[in-house]
Short mmCIF file of C-alpha atoms and ligand atoms in Angstrom, two decimals:
data_model
loop_
_atom_site.label_atom_id
_atom_site.label_comp_id
_atom_site.label_asym_id
_atom_site.label_seq_id
_atom_site.Cartn_x
_atom_site.Cartn_y
_atom_site.Cartn_z
CA MET A 131 -13.76 -0.65 -10.58
CA VAL A 132 -14.37 -2.65 -7.41
CA THR A 133 -17.19 -0.59 -5.94
CA ASN A 134 -19.38 -3.56 -5.08
CA VAL A 135 -17.14 -4.78 -2.28
CA THR A 136 -17.75 -1.91 0.10
CA SER A 137 -17.11 -3.14 3.59
CA PHE A 138 -19.17 -0.90 5.85
CA GLY A 139 -19.57 2.71 4.75
CA ARG A 140 -20.67 3.65 1.27
CA SER A 141 -17.17 3.84 -0.14
CA GLY A 142 -13.52 3.48 0.66
CA LEU A 143 -13.51 7.07 1.80
CA TYR A 144 -16.38 6.56 4.25
CA ASP A 145 -14.75 3.46 5.68
CA TRP A 146 -11.59 5.46 6.12
CA MET A 147 -13.40 8.36 7.80
CA ILE A 148 -15.37 6.04 10.09
CA GLN A 149 -12.10 4.39 11.05
CA ARG A 150 -10.57 7.76 12.04
CA VAL A 151 -13.62 9.09 13.89
CA THR A 152 -14.18 5.88 15.86
CA ALA A 153 -10.50 5.85 16.75
CA VAL A 154 -10.92 9.28 18.34
CA VAL A 155 -13.93 8.05 20.33
CA LEU A 156 -11.97 5.03 21.55
CA LEU A 157 -9.11 7.28 22.59
CA ALA A 158 -11.39 9.78 24.33
CA TYR A 159 -13.14 7.03 26.29
CA THR A 160 -9.85 5.43 27.29
CA LEU A 161 -8.49 8.77 28.49
CA PHE A 162 -11.68 9.42 30.39
CA ILE A 163 -11.63 6.08 32.21
CA VAL A 164 -7.92 6.34 32.96
CA GLY A 165 -8.50 9.87 34.26
CA PHE A 166 -11.39 8.68 36.40
CA LEU A 167 -9.30 5.89 37.90
CA LEU A 168 -6.48 8.34 38.60
CA ILE A 169 -8.63 10.81 40.54
CA THR A 170 -10.45 8.00 42.38
CA PRO A 171 -7.59 5.63 43.22
CA ASP A 172 -9.48 3.11 45.38
CA VAL A 173 -12.69 3.02 43.45
CA ASP A 174 -15.43 0.99 45.11
CA PHE A 175 -18.65 -0.55 43.81
CA GLN A 176 -20.82 2.46 44.74
CA GLN A 177 -18.66 4.96 42.87
CA TRP A 178 -18.42 2.68 39.86
CA GLN A 179 -22.17 2.16 39.80
CA ALA A 180 -22.89 5.87 40.28
CA LEU A 181 -20.67 6.64 37.33
CA PHE A 182 -22.48 4.24 35.02
CA ALA A 183 -25.95 5.14 36.35
CA ASN A 184 -25.45 8.58 34.83
CA THR A 185 -27.28 8.87 31.50
CA ALA A 186 -24.47 10.87 29.90
CA MET A 187 -22.06 8.11 30.82
CA ARG A 188 -24.38 5.50 29.37
CA ILE A 189 -24.61 7.39 26.10
CA PHE A 190 -20.83 7.79 26.07
CA THR A 191 -20.43 4.07 26.71
CA LEU A 192 -22.94 3.18 24.00
CA LEU A 193 -20.98 5.41 21.64
CA LEU A 194 -17.86 3.52 22.66
CA VAL A 195 -19.46 0.16 21.98
CA LEU A 196 -20.75 1.20 18.56
CA SER A 197 -17.42 2.80 17.66
CA PHE A 198 -15.60 -0.29 18.80
CA ALA A 199 -17.85 -2.53 16.71
CA ALA A 200 -17.49 -0.41 13.55
CA HIS A 201 -13.73 -0.01 14.05
CA ALA A 202 -13.23 -3.73 14.64
CA TRP A 203 -15.42 -4.71 11.70
CA ILE A 204 -13.66 -2.44 9.20
CA GLY A 205 -10.25 -3.48 10.50
CA LEU A 206 -11.00 -7.19 10.42
CA TRP A 207 -12.65 -6.90 7.02
CA CYS A 208 -9.36 -5.41 5.79
CA VAL A 209 -7.35 -8.19 7.39
CA THR A 210 -9.53 -10.96 5.97
CA THR A 211 -9.47 -9.51 2.45
CA ASP A 212 -5.68 -9.27 2.71
CA TYR A 213 -4.88 -12.67 4.12
CA ILE A 214 -7.69 -15.07 3.18
CA PRO A 215 -7.75 -15.44 -0.58
CA MET A 216 -10.14 -18.43 -0.52
CA THR A 217 -13.59 -16.92 -1.02
CA GLY A 218 -15.51 -19.57 0.93
CA LEU A 219 -13.30 -19.41 3.99
CA ARG A 220 -13.18 -15.61 3.85
CA PHE A 221 -16.95 -15.42 3.73
CA LEU A 222 -17.20 -17.78 6.68
CA VAL A 223 -14.71 -15.81 8.80
CA GLN A 224 -16.46 -12.54 7.92
CA ALA A 225 -19.86 -13.99 8.76
CA VAL A 226 -18.63 -15.23 12.15
CA THR A 227 -16.95 -11.87 12.82
CA GLY A 228 -20.12 -9.98 11.93
CA LEU A 229 -22.29 -12.22 14.05
CA MET A 230 -19.96 -11.92 17.05
CA THR A 231 -19.83 -8.16 16.65
CA PHE A 232 -23.61 -8.01 16.70
CA VAL A 233 -23.84 -10.25 19.76
CA TYR A 234 -21.27 -8.15 21.59
CA VAL A 235 -23.14 -4.94 20.82
CA ALA A 236 -26.49 -6.34 21.98
CA TRP A 237 -24.89 -7.80 25.08
CA ALA A 238 -23.09 -4.55 25.88
CA ILE A 239 -26.34 -2.58 25.62
CA HIS A 240 -27.92 -5.06 27.99
CA ILE A 241 -25.08 -4.56 30.46
CA ILE A 242 -25.02 -0.74 30.19
CA TRP A 243 -28.74 -0.42 30.93
CA GLY A 244 -28.62 -3.18 33.52
CA VAL A 245 -26.35 -1.33 35.92
CA MET B 169 32.81 -12.32 -2.80
CA LEU B 170 29.80 -14.63 -2.68
CA VAL B 171 26.77 -13.95 -4.85
CA SER B 172 23.61 -15.93 -4.33
CA VAL B 173 21.25 -15.64 -7.30
CA TYR B 174 17.65 -16.73 -7.62
CA ARG B 175 17.41 -19.14 -10.51
CA TYR B 176 14.29 -20.51 -12.13
CA ASN B 177 13.79 -21.80 -15.60
CA PRO B 178 10.23 -23.13 -15.75
CA GLU B 179 11.10 -25.29 -18.75
CA ALA B 180 13.89 -27.14 -16.94
CA ASP B 181 13.46 -26.68 -13.16
CA ASP B 182 10.75 -28.12 -10.95
CA ALA B 183 11.22 -25.33 -8.44
CA PRO B 184 13.24 -22.14 -8.03
CA TYR B 185 16.57 -22.43 -6.24
CA MET B 186 19.41 -20.18 -5.10
CA GLN B 187 22.68 -20.54 -6.99
CA ASP B 188 25.82 -19.63 -5.03
CA ILE B 189 28.66 -18.23 -7.08
CA HIS B 190 32.07 -17.10 -5.82
CA ILE B 191 33.42 -14.28 -7.88
CA ASP B 192 36.40 -11.94 -7.74
CA ILE B 193 35.73 -8.36 -8.76
CA PRO B 194 38.47 -7.29 -11.23
CA GLY B 195 40.69 -4.72 -9.53
CA GLY B 196 38.41 -4.85 -6.46
CA LYS B 197 36.53 -1.87 -7.84
CA ASP B 198 33.19 -0.64 -6.52
CA ILE B 199 31.18 -1.61 -9.59
CA MET B 200 27.40 -1.49 -9.99
CA VAL B 201 25.29 -4.57 -9.34
CA LEU B 202 24.39 -4.62 -13.03
CA ASP B 203 28.10 -4.88 -13.94
CA LEU B 204 28.36 -7.77 -11.51
CA LEU B 205 25.46 -9.46 -13.27
CA GLN B 206 27.31 -9.12 -16.57
CA LEU B 207 30.33 -10.84 -14.98
CA LEU B 208 28.04 -13.63 -13.81
CA LYS B 209 26.49 -13.91 -17.25
CA ASP B 210 29.95 -14.21 -18.81
CA LYS B 211 30.43 -17.27 -16.61
CA ASP B 212 26.94 -18.66 -17.15
CA PRO B 213 25.11 -17.27 -20.20
CA SER B 214 21.85 -18.92 -19.14
CA LEU B 215 21.29 -16.30 -16.41
CA GLY B 216 18.31 -14.10 -17.30
CA TYR B 217 17.69 -10.48 -16.28
CA ARG B 218 16.37 -7.31 -17.91
CA ARG B 219 18.34 -4.16 -18.55
CA SER B 220 18.52 -1.50 -21.18
CA CYS B 221 19.78 2.00 -20.41
CA ARG B 222 22.24 1.03 -17.63
CA GLU B 223 21.89 4.53 -16.15
CA GLY B 224 18.71 4.54 -14.10
CA VAL B 225 16.42 5.90 -16.80
CA CYS B 226 14.52 3.00 -18.35
CA GLY B 227 13.40 1.17 -15.21
CA SER B 228 14.09 -2.33 -16.59
CA ASP B 229 16.46 -3.74 -14.01
CA GLY B 230 14.50 -3.41 -10.80
CA MET B 231 15.42 -6.31 -8.51
CA ASN B 232 15.76 -7.26 -4.89
CA MET B 233 19.34 -6.83 -3.69
CA ASN B 234 20.10 -8.14 -0.20
CA GLY B 235 16.45 -7.67 0.67
CA LYS B 236 15.90 -4.22 -0.75
CA ASN B 237 14.37 -3.33 -4.11
CA GLY B 238 16.33 -1.04 -6.39
CA LEU B 239 17.82 -0.58 -9.84
CA ALA B 240 20.90 -2.76 -10.32
CA CYS B 241 22.51 -0.29 -12.72
CA ILE B 242 22.72 2.59 -10.23
CA THR B 243 23.35 0.57 -7.08
CA PRO B 244 27.05 0.25 -6.28
CA LEU B 245 28.17 -2.93 -4.53
CA SER B 246 29.30 -0.84 -1.56
CA ALA B 247 25.69 0.20 -0.96
CA VAL B 248 24.25 -3.31 -0.66
CA VAL B 249 26.92 -5.95 -0.06
CA LYS B 250 27.09 -7.11 3.53
CA LYS B 251 29.83 -9.39 4.88
CA ASP B 252 31.11 -9.94 1.34
CA LYS B 253 27.78 -11.49 0.37
CA LEU B 254 25.05 -10.40 -2.03
CA VAL B 255 21.67 -12.09 -2.48
CA LEU B 256 19.89 -11.26 -5.72
CA ARG B 257 16.21 -12.04 -6.16
CA PRO B 258 13.53 -10.88 -8.59
CA LEU B 259 11.17 -8.14 -7.40
CA PRO B 260 8.85 -9.80 -4.89
CA GLY B 261 5.13 -10.40 -5.31
CA LEU B 262 4.81 -10.78 -9.08
CA PRO B 263 5.07 -14.01 -11.10
CA VAL B 264 8.57 -14.99 -12.19
CA ILE B 265 9.08 -15.63 -15.89
CA ARG B 266 12.66 -16.74 -15.54
CA ASP B 267 15.49 -16.03 -13.05
CA LEU B 268 15.35 -12.29 -12.30
CA VAL B 269 12.73 -11.52 -14.94
CA ILE B 270 9.20 -10.97 -13.65
CA ASP B 271 5.83 -10.70 -15.33
CA MET B 272 4.74 -7.08 -14.91
CA ALA B 273 1.25 -7.51 -16.41
CA GLN B 274 -0.56 -6.86 -13.12
CA PHE B 275 1.55 -3.78 -12.48
CA TYR B 276 0.76 -2.35 -15.91
CA ALA B 277 -2.92 -3.25 -15.57
CA GLN B 278 -3.09 -0.99 -12.50
CA TYR B 279 -1.26 1.75 -14.39
CA GLU B 280 -3.74 1.47 -17.24
CA LYS B 281 -6.67 1.81 -14.81
CA ILE B 282 -5.70 5.32 -13.76
CA LYS B 283 -5.87 6.55 -17.38
CA PRO B 284 -2.28 7.80 -17.64
CA PHE B 285 -2.94 10.48 -20.23
CA LEU B 286 -4.37 13.99 -20.27
CA ILE B 287 -8.11 14.21 -20.72
CA ASN B 288 -9.43 17.60 -21.77
CA SER B 289 -12.95 18.27 -22.99
CA THR B 290 -12.37 21.90 -23.98
CA PRO B 291 -11.61 22.77 -27.64
CA ALA B 292 -7.93 22.40 -28.43
CA PRO B 293 -6.09 25.73 -28.80
CA ALA B 294 -4.23 26.57 -32.00
CA ILE B 295 -0.77 25.70 -30.68
CA GLU B 296 -0.67 24.16 -27.22
CA ARG B 297 -2.23 24.28 -23.76
CA LEU B 298 -0.10 26.58 -21.66
CA GLN B 299 0.72 26.25 -17.98
CA SER B 300 2.08 28.86 -15.62
CA PRO B 301 5.42 28.01 -13.97
CA GLU B 302 3.49 27.42 -10.72
CA GLN B 303 1.08 25.00 -12.39
CA ARG B 304 3.99 23.20 -13.95
CA ALA B 305 5.74 23.01 -10.58
CA GLU B 306 2.80 20.99 -9.23
CA LEU B 307 4.02 18.08 -11.34
CA ASP B 308 7.52 18.00 -9.89
CA GLY B 309 8.17 14.84 -7.92
CA LEU B 310 5.45 13.07 -9.91
CA TYR B 311 6.39 13.05 -13.58
CA GLU B 312 9.86 11.62 -12.91
CA CYS B 313 8.54 8.12 -12.21
CA ILE B 314 10.08 5.56 -14.57
CA LEU B 315 7.63 2.74 -13.74
CA CYS B 316 10.36 0.45 -12.47
CA ALA B 317 7.91 -1.21 -10.02
CA CYS B 318 10.43 -1.18 -7.16
CA CYS B 319 7.84 0.57 -4.98
CA SER B 320 4.72 -1.44 -5.76
CA THR B 321 6.57 -4.74 -5.33
CA ALA B 322 7.83 -3.56 -1.92
CA CYS B 323 4.30 -2.75 -0.76
CA PRO B 324 2.55 -5.44 1.33
CA SER B 325 -0.86 -4.09 0.33
CA PHE B 326 0.08 -4.63 -3.31
CA TRP B 327 1.35 -8.16 -2.58
CA TRP B 328 -2.00 -9.20 -1.12
CA ASN B 329 -4.28 -7.40 -3.59
CA PRO B 330 -2.35 -6.73 -6.82
CA ASP B 331 -5.60 -6.96 -8.77
CA LYS B 332 -7.54 -4.38 -6.74
CA PHE B 333 -5.05 -2.02 -5.06
CA ILE B 334 -3.54 0.40 -7.58
CA GLY B 335 -0.23 0.41 -5.73
CA PRO B 336 2.17 3.28 -5.01
CA SER B 337 3.46 3.66 -8.56
CA GLY B 338 0.00 3.81 -10.14
CA LEU B 339 -1.26 6.17 -7.44
CA LEU B 340 1.69 8.50 -7.88
CA GLN B 341 0.75 8.63 -11.57
CA ALA B 342 -2.94 9.04 -10.71
CA TYR B 343 -2.06 12.12 -8.71
CA ARG B 344 0.23 13.35 -11.48
CA PHE B 345 -2.87 13.66 -13.70
CA LEU B 346 -5.18 14.88 -10.94
CA ALA B 347 -2.73 17.69 -10.27
CA ASP B 348 -2.33 18.71 -13.90
CA SER B 349 -3.98 22.04 -14.69
CA ARG B 350 -4.59 20.92 -18.27
CA ASP B 351 -6.75 17.94 -17.26
CA THR B 352 -10.52 18.37 -16.99
CA ALA B 353 -11.49 14.86 -15.88
CA GLN B 354 -10.73 15.29 -12.19
CA ALA B 355 -14.22 14.33 -11.02
CA GLU B 356 -14.28 11.12 -13.07
CA ARG B 357 -10.77 10.21 -11.98
CA LEU B 358 -11.67 10.63 -8.32
CA ALA B 359 -14.92 8.69 -8.69
CA ASP B 360 -12.90 5.77 -10.08
CA LEU B 361 -10.65 5.73 -7.01
CA ASP B 362 -13.27 5.93 -4.28
CA ASP B 363 -13.64 2.24 -3.42
CA PRO B 364 -12.18 0.40 -0.42
CA PHE B 365 -9.23 -1.01 -2.41
CA SER B 366 -7.84 1.30 -5.12
CA VAL B 367 -6.47 3.98 -2.77
CA PHE B 368 -7.55 3.01 0.71
CA ARG B 369 -5.53 -0.19 0.93
CA CYS B 370 -2.53 2.03 1.49
CA HIS B 371 -1.78 1.89 5.19
CA GLY B 372 1.06 4.37 5.05
CA ILE B 373 3.88 1.91 5.74
CA MET B 374 6.12 3.93 3.40
CA ASN B 375 8.08 0.98 2.02
CA CYS B 376 7.52 2.65 -1.33
CA VAL B 377 9.28 5.83 -0.26
CA SER B 378 12.26 3.98 1.15
CA VAL B 379 12.98 2.06 -2.07
CA CYS B 380 12.17 4.49 -4.90
CA PRO B 381 15.41 4.86 -6.89
CA LYS B 382 14.27 8.24 -8.16
CA GLY B 383 13.70 9.57 -4.65
CA LEU B 384 9.96 10.06 -5.18
CA ASN B 385 7.32 9.98 -2.46
CA PRO B 386 4.21 7.96 -3.42
CA THR B 387 2.87 8.08 0.15
CA LYS B 388 2.63 11.86 -0.03
CA ALA B 389 0.82 11.69 -3.37
CA ILE B 390 -1.59 9.12 -1.92
CA GLY B 391 -2.28 11.49 0.99
CA LYS B 392 -3.11 14.22 -1.49
CA ILE B 393 -5.51 11.97 -3.39
CA ARG B 394 -7.18 11.12 -0.08
CA ASN B 395 -7.56 14.80 0.71
CA MET B 396 -9.10 15.41 -2.70
CA LEU B 397 -11.56 12.58 -2.10
CA LEU B 398 -12.38 14.06 1.28
CA GLN B 399 -12.93 17.48 -0.15
CA ARG B 400 -15.20 16.10 -2.82
CA ALA B 401 -17.31 14.19 -0.25
CA THR B 402 -17.73 16.83 2.45
S1 SF4 C 607 2.81 3.80 1.99
FE1 SF4 C 607 1.05 2.83 1.05
S2 SF4 C 607 1.62 2.48 -1.05
FE2 SF4 C 607 3.52 2.91 0.07
S3 SF4 C 607 4.30 0.88 0.62
FE3 SF4 C 607 3.02 1.58 2.29
S4 SF4 C 607 0.97 0.76 1.92
FE4 SF4 C 607 2.16 0.63 0.02
S1 SF4 C 608 7.58 5.74 -7.91
FE1 SF4 C 608 9.78 5.32 -7.91
S2 SF4 C 608 9.93 3.14 -7.38
FE2 SF4 C 608 7.85 3.52 -7.99
S3 SF4 C 608 7.76 2.95 -10.15
FE3 SF4 C 608 8.12 5.18 -10.01
S4 SF4 C 608 10.33 5.40 -10.08
FE4 SF4 C 608 9.93 3.26 -9.62
S1 FES C 609 19.07 -0.50 -16.97
FE1 FES C 609 17.70 1.17 -17.24
S2 FES C 609 17.21 1.67 -15.21
FE2 FES C 609 18.75 0.19 -14.91
#
């Protein structure tokens, strides 16, 4: 069967599991940030910087970025294989998506450790 | 009432078209859509459609009636006709051979992939392989499928990847054999399904459940296959 077209994980099952786990990370991070904004209503630059200067927060944010990248890649890979039947164009769109994902991850790491 | 039927004869027509026919139902009775088709065919014998059992058993007359897939022979007009109008189209997503007749080759190819037969490597017993009533009950809601294709042709994932995604009907059957106590090829069956398309293209939209004329639930069976794959991997 079509085992050679694995998108990210080693199999359909791993892709599926990664998609669920990263979704939980995305949700947890969103809840955390919303919670933070709720308990500190008029957040200023100092508070914001102090939050992100914390190593735990940086690790959490890195986790978010990696989860986001994996989640987006698997999702968009699904969308392109559904809706772009022309192999050449599909490859092009996937290549651009992959490249952009990589750039975003590198850029995000730069930002997180630049605070 | 007004019936609008999808017509396409590749030998005569350049493109498919909708034919509008006004028809009076004799006695104004609540007949089945299949009976209506017979009335239409009496008027115009060139109309093509499949049917055999005319009682919801053979699965030949799956079609799209006012936007919803179903079996014409067990669908009364009162269940589908809206504003005195009925639009009849072939099942969506598969090639049309003529009028309401579709080419089911891709659908059957997916069915064939799941090896729809018992595989047992143990020596055959003298009479037959027995099952307990509980083991037999595991197959309820699975074995009743008549392969009408109403579900798979209502599934967007099957429309986009009919060559790689098994589809709800095939997956329901896949689980029917995975769940059978007399089958010993579970590991091989699961290994064949563990790619990104065969099972995992199902996004749980449940179109399949809403159209199945036999009231079966492919989405639930797909969830069970996924759990089996999970169990095998962790
Ligand atoms: S639940 Fe899955 S198989 Fe059923 S229609 Fe939706 S995507 Fe298709
Ligand atoms: S699951 Fe239901 S809709 Fe699908 S092929 Fe079987 S009987 Fe038809
Ligand atoms: S004619 Fe057999 S199912 Fe309708």
